[in-house]
Short mmCIF file of C-alpha atoms and ligand atoms in Angstrom, two decimals:
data_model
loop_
_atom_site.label_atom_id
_atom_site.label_comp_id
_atom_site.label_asym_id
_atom_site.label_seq_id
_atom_site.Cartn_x
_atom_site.Cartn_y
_atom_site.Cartn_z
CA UNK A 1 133.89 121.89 185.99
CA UNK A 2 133.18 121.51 189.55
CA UNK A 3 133.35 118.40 191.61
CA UNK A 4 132.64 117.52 195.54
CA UNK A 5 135.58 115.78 197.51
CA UNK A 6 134.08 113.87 200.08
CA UNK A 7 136.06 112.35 202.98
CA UNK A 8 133.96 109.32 203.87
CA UNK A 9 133.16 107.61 207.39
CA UNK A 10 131.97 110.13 209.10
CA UNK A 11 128.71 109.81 211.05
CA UNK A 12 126.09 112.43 210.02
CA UNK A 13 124.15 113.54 213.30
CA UNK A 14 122.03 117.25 213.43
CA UNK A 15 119.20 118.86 211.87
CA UNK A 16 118.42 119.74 208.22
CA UNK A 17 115.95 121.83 206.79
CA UNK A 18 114.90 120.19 204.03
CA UNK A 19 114.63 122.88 200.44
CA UNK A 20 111.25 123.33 199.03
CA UNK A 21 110.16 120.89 195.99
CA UNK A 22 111.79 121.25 192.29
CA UNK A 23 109.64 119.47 190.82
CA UNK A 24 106.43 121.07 192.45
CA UNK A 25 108.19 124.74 191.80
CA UNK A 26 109.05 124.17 188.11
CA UNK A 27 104.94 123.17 187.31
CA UNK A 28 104.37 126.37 189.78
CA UNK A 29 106.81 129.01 187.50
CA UNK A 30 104.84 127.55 184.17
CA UNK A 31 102.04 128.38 185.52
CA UNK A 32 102.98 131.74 186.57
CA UNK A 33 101.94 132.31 182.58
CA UNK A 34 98.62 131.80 182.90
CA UNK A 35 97.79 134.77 186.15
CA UNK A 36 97.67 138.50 185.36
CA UNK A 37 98.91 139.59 188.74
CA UNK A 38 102.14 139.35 190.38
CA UNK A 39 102.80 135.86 191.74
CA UNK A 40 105.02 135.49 194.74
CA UNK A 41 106.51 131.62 195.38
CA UNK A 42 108.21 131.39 199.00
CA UNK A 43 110.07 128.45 199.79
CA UNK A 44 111.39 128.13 196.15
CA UNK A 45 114.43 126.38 195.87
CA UNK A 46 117.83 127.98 194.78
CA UNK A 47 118.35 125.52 192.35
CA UNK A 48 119.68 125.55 188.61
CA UNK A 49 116.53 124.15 187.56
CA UNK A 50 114.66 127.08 188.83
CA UNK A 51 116.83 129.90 187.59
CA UNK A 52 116.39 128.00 184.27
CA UNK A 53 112.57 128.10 184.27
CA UNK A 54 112.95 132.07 185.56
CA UNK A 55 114.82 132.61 182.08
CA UNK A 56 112.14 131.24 179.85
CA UNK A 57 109.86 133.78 182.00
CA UNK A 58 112.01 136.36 181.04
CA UNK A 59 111.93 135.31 177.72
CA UNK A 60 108.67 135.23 177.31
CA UNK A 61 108.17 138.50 178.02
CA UNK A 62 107.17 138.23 181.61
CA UNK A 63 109.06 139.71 184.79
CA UNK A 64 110.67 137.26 186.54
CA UNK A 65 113.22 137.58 189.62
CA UNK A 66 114.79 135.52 192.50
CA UNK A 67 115.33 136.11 195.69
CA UNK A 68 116.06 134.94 198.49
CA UNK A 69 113.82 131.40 198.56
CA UNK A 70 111.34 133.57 196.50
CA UNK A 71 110.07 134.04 193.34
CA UNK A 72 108.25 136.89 191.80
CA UNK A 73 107.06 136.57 188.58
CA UNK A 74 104.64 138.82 187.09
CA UNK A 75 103.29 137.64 183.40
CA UNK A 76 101.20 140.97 182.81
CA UNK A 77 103.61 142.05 180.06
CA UNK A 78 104.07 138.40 178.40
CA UNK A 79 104.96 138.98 174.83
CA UNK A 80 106.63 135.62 172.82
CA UNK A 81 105.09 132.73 172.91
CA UNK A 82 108.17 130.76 171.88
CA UNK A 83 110.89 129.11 173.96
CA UNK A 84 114.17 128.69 172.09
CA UNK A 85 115.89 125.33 171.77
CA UNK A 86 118.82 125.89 173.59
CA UNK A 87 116.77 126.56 176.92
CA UNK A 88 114.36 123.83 176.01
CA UNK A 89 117.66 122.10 176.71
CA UNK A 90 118.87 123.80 179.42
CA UNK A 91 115.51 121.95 181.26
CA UNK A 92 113.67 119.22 179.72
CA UNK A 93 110.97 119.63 182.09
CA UNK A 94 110.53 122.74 180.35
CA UNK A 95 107.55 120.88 178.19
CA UNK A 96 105.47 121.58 180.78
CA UNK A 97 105.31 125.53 179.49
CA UNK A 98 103.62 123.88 176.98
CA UNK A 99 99.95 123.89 178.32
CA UNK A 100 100.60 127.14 180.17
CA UNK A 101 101.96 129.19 177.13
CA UNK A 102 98.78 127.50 175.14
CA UNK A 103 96.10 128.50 178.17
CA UNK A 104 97.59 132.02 178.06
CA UNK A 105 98.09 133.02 174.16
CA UNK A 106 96.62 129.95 172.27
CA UNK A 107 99.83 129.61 170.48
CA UNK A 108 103.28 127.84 171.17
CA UNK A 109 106.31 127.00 169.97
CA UNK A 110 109.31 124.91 171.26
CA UNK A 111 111.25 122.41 170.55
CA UNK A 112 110.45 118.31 171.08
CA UNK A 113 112.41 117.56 174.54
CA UNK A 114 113.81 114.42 172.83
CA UNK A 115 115.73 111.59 174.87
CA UNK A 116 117.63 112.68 177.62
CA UNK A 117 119.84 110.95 180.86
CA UNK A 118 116.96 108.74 182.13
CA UNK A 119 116.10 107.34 178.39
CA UNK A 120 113.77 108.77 176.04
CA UNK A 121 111.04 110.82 177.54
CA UNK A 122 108.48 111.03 175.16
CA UNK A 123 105.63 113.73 175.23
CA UNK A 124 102.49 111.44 173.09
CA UNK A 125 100.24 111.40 176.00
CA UNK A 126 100.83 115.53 175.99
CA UNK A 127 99.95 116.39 172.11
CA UNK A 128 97.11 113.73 172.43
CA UNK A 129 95.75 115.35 175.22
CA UNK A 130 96.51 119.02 174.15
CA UNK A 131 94.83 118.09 170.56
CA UNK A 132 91.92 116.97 171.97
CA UNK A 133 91.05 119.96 173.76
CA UNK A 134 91.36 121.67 170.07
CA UNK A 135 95.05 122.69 169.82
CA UNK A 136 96.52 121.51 166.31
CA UNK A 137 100.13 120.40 166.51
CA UNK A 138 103.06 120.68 163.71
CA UNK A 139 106.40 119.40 164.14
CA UNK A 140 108.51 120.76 161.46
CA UNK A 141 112.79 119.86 162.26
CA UNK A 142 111.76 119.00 166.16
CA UNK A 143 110.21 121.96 166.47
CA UNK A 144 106.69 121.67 168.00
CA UNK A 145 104.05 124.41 166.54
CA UNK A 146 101.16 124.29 168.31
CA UNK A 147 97.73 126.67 168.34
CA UNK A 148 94.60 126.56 169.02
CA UNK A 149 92.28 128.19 166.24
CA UNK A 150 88.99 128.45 167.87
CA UNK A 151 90.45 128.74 171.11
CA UNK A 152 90.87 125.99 174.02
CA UNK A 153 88.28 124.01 175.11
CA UNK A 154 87.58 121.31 178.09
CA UNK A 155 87.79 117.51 177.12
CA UNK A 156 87.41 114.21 179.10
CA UNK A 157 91.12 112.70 178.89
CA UNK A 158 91.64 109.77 179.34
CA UNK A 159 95.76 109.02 180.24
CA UNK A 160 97.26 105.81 179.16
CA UNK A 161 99.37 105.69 182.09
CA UNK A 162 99.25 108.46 184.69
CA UNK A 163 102.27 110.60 183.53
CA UNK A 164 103.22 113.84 185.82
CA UNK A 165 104.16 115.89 182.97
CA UNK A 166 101.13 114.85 181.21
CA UNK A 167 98.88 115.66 183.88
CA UNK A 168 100.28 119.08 184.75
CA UNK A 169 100.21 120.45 180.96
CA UNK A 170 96.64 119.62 180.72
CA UNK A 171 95.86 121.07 184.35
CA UNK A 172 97.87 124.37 182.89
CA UNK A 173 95.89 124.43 179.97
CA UNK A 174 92.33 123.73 180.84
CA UNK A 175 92.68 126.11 183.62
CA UNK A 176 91.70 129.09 181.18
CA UNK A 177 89.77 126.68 178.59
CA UNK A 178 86.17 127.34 177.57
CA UNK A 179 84.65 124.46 179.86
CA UNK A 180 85.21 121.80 182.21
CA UNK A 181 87.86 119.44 181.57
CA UNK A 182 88.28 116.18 183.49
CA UNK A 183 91.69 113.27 183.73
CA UNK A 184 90.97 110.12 184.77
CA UNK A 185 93.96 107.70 185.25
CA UNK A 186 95.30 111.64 186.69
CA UNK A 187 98.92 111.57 188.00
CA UNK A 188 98.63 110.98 191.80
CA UNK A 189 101.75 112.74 193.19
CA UNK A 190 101.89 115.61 195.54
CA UNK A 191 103.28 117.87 193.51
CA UNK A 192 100.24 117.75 190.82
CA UNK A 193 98.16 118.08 194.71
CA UNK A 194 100.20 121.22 194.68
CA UNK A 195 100.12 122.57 191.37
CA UNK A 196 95.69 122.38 191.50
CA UNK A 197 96.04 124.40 194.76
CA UNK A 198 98.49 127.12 193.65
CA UNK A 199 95.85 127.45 190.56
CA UNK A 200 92.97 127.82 193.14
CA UNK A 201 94.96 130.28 195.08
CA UNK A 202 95.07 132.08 191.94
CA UNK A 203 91.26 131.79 191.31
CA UNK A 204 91.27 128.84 189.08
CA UNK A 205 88.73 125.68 190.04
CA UNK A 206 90.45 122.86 190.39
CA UNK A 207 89.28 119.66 192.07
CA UNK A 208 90.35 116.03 192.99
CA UNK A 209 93.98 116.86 192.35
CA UNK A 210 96.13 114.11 194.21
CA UNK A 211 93.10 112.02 193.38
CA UNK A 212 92.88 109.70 189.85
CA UNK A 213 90.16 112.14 188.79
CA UNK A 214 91.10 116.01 188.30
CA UNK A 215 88.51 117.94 187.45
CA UNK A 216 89.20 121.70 185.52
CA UNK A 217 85.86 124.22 185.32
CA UNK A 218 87.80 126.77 183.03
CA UNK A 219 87.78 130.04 184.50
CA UNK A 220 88.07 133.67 182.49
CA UNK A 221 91.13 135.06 184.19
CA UNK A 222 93.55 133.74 187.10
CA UNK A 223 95.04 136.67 189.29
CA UNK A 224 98.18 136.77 191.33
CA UNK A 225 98.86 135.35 194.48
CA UNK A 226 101.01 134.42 197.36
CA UNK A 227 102.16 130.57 197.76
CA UNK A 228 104.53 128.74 199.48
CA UNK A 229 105.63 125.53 197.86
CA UNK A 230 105.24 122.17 198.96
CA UNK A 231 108.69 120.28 200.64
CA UNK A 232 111.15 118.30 198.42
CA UNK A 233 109.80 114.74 199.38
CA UNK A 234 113.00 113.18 197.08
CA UNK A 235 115.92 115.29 198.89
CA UNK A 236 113.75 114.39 202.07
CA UNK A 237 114.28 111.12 200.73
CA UNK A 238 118.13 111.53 200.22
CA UNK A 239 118.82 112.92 203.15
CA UNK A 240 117.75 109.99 205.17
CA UNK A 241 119.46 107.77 203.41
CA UNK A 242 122.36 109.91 204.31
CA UNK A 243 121.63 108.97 208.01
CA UNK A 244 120.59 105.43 206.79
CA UNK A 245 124.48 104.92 205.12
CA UNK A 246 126.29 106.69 207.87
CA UNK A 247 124.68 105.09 210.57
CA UNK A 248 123.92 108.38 211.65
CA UNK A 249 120.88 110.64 213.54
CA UNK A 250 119.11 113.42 211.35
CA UNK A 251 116.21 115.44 212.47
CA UNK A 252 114.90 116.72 209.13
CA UNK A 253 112.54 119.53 209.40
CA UNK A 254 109.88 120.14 206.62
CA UNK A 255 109.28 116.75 205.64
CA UNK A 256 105.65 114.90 205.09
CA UNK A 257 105.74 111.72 205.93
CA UNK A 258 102.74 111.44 204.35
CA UNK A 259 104.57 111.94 200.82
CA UNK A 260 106.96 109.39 201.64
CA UNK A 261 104.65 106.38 202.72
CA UNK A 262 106.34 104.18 200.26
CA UNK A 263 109.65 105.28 201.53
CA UNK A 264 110.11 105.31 205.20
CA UNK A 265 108.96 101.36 205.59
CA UNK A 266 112.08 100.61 203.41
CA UNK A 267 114.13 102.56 205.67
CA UNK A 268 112.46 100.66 209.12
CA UNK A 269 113.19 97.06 206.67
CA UNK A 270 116.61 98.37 206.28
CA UNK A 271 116.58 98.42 210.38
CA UNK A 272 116.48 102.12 210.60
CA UNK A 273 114.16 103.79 213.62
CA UNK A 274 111.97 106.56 212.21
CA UNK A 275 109.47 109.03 213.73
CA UNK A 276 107.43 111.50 212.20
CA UNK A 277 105.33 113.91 213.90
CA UNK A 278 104.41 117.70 212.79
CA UNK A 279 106.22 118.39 209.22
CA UNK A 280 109.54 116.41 210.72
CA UNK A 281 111.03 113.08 210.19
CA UNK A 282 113.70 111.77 212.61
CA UNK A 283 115.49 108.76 211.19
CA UNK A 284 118.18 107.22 213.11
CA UNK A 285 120.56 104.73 211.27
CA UNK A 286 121.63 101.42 212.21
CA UNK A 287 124.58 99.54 211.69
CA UNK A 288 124.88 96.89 209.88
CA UNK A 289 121.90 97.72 207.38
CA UNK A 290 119.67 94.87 206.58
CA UNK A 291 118.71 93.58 203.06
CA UNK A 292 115.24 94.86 201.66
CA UNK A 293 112.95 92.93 199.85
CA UNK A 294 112.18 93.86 196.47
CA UNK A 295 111.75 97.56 195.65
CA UNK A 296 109.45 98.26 192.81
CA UNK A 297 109.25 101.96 191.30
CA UNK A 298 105.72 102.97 190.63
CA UNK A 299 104.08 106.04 190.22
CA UNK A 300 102.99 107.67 193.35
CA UNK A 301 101.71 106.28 196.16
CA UNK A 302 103.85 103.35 195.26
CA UNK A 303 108.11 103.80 195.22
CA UNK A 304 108.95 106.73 193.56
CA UNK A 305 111.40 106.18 191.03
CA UNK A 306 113.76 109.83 191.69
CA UNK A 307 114.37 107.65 195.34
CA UNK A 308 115.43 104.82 193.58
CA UNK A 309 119.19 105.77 192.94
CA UNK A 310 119.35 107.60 196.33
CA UNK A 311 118.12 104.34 199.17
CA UNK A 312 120.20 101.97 196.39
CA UNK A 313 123.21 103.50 197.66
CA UNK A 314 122.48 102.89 201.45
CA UNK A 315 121.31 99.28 200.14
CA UNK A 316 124.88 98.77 198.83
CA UNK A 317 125.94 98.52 202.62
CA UNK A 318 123.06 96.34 203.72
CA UNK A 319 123.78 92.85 204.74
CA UNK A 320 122.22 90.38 202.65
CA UNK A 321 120.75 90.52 199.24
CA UNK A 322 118.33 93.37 197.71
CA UNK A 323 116.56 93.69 194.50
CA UNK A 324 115.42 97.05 193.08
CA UNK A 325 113.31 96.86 189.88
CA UNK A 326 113.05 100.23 187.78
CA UNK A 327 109.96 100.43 185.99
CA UNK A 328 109.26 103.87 185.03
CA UNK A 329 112.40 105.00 183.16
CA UNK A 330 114.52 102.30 180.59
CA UNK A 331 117.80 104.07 181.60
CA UNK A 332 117.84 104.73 185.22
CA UNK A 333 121.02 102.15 186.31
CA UNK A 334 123.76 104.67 185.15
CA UNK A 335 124.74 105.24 188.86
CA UNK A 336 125.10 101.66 189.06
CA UNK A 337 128.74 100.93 187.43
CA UNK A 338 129.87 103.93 189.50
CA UNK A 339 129.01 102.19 192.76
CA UNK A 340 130.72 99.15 191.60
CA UNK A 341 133.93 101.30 191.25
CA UNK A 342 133.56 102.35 194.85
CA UNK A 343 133.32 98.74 196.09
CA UNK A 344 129.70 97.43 195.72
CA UNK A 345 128.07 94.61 194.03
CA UNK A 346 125.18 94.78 192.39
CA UNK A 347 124.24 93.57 189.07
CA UNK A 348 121.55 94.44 186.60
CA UNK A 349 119.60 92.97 183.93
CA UNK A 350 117.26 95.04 182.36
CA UNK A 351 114.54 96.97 184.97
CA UNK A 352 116.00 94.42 187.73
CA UNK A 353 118.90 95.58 189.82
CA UNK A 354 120.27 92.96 192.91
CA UNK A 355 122.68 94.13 195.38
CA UNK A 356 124.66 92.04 197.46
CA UNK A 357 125.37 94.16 200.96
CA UNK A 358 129.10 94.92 201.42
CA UNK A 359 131.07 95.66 204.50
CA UNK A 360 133.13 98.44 203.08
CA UNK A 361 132.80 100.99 200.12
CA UNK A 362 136.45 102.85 198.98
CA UNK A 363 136.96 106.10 197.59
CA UNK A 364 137.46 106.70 193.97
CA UNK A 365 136.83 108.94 191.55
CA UNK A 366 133.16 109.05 189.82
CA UNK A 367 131.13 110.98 187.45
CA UNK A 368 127.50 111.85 187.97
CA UNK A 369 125.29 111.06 184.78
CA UNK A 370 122.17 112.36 186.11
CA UNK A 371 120.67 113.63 188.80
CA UNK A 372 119.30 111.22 191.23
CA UNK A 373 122.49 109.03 190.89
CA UNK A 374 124.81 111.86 190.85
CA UNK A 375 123.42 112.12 194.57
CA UNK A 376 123.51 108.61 195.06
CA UNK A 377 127.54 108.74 194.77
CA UNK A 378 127.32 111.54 197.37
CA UNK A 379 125.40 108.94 199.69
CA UNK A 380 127.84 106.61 199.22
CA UNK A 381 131.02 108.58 199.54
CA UNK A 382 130.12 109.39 203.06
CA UNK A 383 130.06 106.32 203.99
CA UNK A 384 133.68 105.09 202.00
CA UNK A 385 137.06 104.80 203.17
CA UNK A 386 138.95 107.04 201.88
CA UNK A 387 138.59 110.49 199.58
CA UNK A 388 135.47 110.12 196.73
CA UNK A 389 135.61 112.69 194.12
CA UNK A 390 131.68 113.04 192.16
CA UNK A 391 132.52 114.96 189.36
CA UNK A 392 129.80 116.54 186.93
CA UNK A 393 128.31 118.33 189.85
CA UNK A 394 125.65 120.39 187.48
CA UNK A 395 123.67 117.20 187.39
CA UNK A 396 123.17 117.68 191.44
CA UNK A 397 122.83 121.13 191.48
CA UNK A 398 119.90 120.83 188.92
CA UNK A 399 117.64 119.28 191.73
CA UNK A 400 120.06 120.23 195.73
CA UNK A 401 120.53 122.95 197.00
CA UNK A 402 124.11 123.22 198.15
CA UNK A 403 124.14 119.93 198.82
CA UNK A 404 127.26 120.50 200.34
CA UNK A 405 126.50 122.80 202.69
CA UNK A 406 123.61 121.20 204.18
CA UNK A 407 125.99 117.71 204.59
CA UNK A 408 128.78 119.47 206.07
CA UNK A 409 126.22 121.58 208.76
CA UNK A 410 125.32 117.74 210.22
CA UNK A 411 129.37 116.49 209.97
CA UNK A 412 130.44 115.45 207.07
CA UNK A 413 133.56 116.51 205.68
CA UNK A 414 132.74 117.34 201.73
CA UNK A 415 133.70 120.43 199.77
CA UNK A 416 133.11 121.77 196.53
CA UNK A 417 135.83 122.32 194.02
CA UNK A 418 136.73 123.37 190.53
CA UNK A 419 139.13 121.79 188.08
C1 LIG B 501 108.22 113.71 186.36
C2 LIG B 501 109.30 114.25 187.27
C3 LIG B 501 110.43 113.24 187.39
C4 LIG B 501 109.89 111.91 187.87
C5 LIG B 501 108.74 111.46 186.97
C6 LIG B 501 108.06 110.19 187.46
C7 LIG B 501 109.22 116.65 186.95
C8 LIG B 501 109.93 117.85 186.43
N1 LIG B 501 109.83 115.47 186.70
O1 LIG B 501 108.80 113.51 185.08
O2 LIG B 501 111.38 113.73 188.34
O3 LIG B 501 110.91 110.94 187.80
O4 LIG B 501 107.74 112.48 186.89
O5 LIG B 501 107.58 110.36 188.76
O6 LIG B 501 108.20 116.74 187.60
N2 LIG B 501 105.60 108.79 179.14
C9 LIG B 501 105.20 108.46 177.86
N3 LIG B 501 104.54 109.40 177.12
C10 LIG B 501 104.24 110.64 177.61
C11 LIG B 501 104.65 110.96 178.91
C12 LIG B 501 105.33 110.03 179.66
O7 LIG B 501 105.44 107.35 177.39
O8 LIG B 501 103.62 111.42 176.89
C13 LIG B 501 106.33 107.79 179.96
C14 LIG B 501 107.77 108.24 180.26
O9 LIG B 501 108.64 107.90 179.24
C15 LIG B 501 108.06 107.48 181.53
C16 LIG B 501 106.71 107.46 182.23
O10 LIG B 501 105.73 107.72 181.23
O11 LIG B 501 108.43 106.16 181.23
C17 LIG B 501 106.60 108.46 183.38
O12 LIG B 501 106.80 109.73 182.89
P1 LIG B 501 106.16 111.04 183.55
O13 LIG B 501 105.32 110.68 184.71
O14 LIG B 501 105.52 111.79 182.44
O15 LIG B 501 107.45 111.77 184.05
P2 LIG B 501 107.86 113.26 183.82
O16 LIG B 501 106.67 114.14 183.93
O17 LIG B 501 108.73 113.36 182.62
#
């Protein structure tokens, strides 16, 4: 078991490079599935997440190997079309091989994601989707079986709501269907923007993506290519809160402001100063943090809900009264009693969290339940008297890169260690 031990109060002040985006490079590795060539991902992140999505590659049958911020994967040998449970598991997000194992070999098997640390994460607006461009669906013991007798075909989806994981399997699989496919009510976040041009990079046709309305003109074959993925916008996110909560100055390179347009003006309410120019943000704290007004999660543009955890935990220090309001996942507040441990007060009641600013946080001891918070008790032992300890650290490592590392290079004084 590894934890961090964080010495708090110490002002964060440099430059940090911020990783490329998990959630943009797990979509990208699926889809590695689908092209016949080699595919070669720069700027993918070292993260646990990543290596996990490089061993159901491996599995499958493809070639898959990492190094050095890059990943090669060549699918030309693919073999199984099965992922086993226990690296379904590894990597709920791994539903989103789904579509691409489908779009490549018509057939797939793996097991229902179930609920996880956010709340249950169902996968309806998937299968409905998936079935309706002709694949049939079993579930025998949580085990999905799914293929597509007379082959995959385009289909006018409709989406409920405009779920990312939704939107990416049915991207994955119409991108080889017989047809042209086309989501309305589409996911909206950059990393679905990102996913529609890796698959045009690869020879796919893709448009509208980052738009409500994606439109998929199935193509015969995708080949390999050479791609560099998108910036992390949430440990863009995390990192200026870091400055936010320390009162400190970070120059963070690789950042879009423009995927964060929902973020920043919460940082400038909190009294923050922020610039953005090129791919850079500069943020430079202020002390005392003011009170925000209400924070709603939504999907993108609006709040993203993976920043939720992270700016709550400069909000803990920010005088006056704040109130957050969760409405994408039911279980997203598990940072929350943690934080009150190290000195804050905030109190929930169902999707509504308030916090009432306070002038110190203290050290303790605290366990990381997911990923997001996990980081948020980072944030806020930098800022606490005292020694914080964040155990559970493979909930952080799933989505930062050495965290650690990249804190201590702008001042803080936080190691890693193993009990
Ligand atoms: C993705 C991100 C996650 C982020 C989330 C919302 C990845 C690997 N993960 O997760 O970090 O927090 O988007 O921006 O990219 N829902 C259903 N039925 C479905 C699908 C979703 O009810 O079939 C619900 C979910 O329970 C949730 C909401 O829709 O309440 C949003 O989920 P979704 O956008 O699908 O999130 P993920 O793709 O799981």
């Amino acid at each position: 078991m590894q934890k961090l031990v964080i010495r708090g109060e110490k002002r964060l002040c440099g430059e940090i490079a911020v990783q490329g985006a998990k959630n943009s490079a797990l979509a990208l590795l699926a889809a590695c599935v689908l092209c016949s060539g080699e595919v070669v991902l720069k700027n993918c992140p070292a993260l646990s997440d990543v290596f996990a999505a490089c061993r159901i590659l491996n599995r499958l049958g493809c070639k898959s190997r990492y190094l050095d911020h890059c990943a090669y994967v060549d699918a030309g040998g693919m073999s199984e079309c099965a992922v086993p449970e226990d690296m379904m598991r590894q990597m709920r997000s791994s539903i989103v091989f789904l579509g691409a194992v489908l779009g490549r070999k018509g057939q797939c098997e793996l097991s229902y994601p179930g609920g996880c640390e956010l709340g249950p994460r169902p996968i309806d607006m998937h299968l409905s989707a998936l079935s309706q461009m002709g694949v049939k669906i079993n579930e025998e013991y949580g085990v999905l079986c799914c293929e597509c007798p007379k082959g995959l075909h385009g289909a006018r989806i409709n989406l409920d709501f405009p779920s990312v994981g939704a939107t990416e399997n049915i991207m994955l699989a119409a991108a080889l269907a017989k047809g042209e496919t086309v989501i309305t009510n589409a996911a909206r976040e950059p990393e679905i923007a990102d996913l529609g041009d890796f698959l045009n990079c690869c020879g796919a046709r893709v448009s509208g993506q980052g738009t409500s309305t994606i439109v998929i003109s199935g193509v015969d074959k995708l080949h390999g290519c050479e791609y560099e993925v998108m910036p992390d916008r949430i440990a863009a996110a995390t990192y200026m809160s870091a400055a936010a909560i320390t009162g400190g100055e970070l120059d963070l390179k690789n950042a879009r402001a423009e995927h964060l347009g929902a973020v920043i003006p919460v940082f400038e309410q909190m009294g923050c100063r922020v610039f953005s120019y090129d791919d850079r943000i500069y943020i430079a704290g202020k002390q005392p943090l003011k009170a925000v007004k209400t924070i709603r999660t939504m999907p993108f543009p609006a709040f993203p809900t993976d920043a939720q955890a992270v700016v709550m935990a400069a909000l803990t220090k920010a005088k006056g009264t704040s109130v957050v309001v969760e409405n994408i996942f039911s279980s997203r507040y598990r940072h929350v009693d943690e934080l009150v441990r190290m000195g804050a007060d905030i109190k929930t009641e169902g999707k509504v969290a308030v916090i009432e600013g306070v002038e110190r946080l203290y050290g303790a001891r605290v366990r990381a339940a997911d990923l997001r918070g996990g980081a948020a008790l980072v944030l806020a032992g930098l800022a606490a008297q005292g020694e914080t300890e964040v155990e559970n650290l493979c909930y952080i490592d799933r989505g930062y890169e050495s965290i650690e590392k990249y804190l201590r290079n702008v001042g803080a004084d936080v190691c890693r260690m193993t009990s």
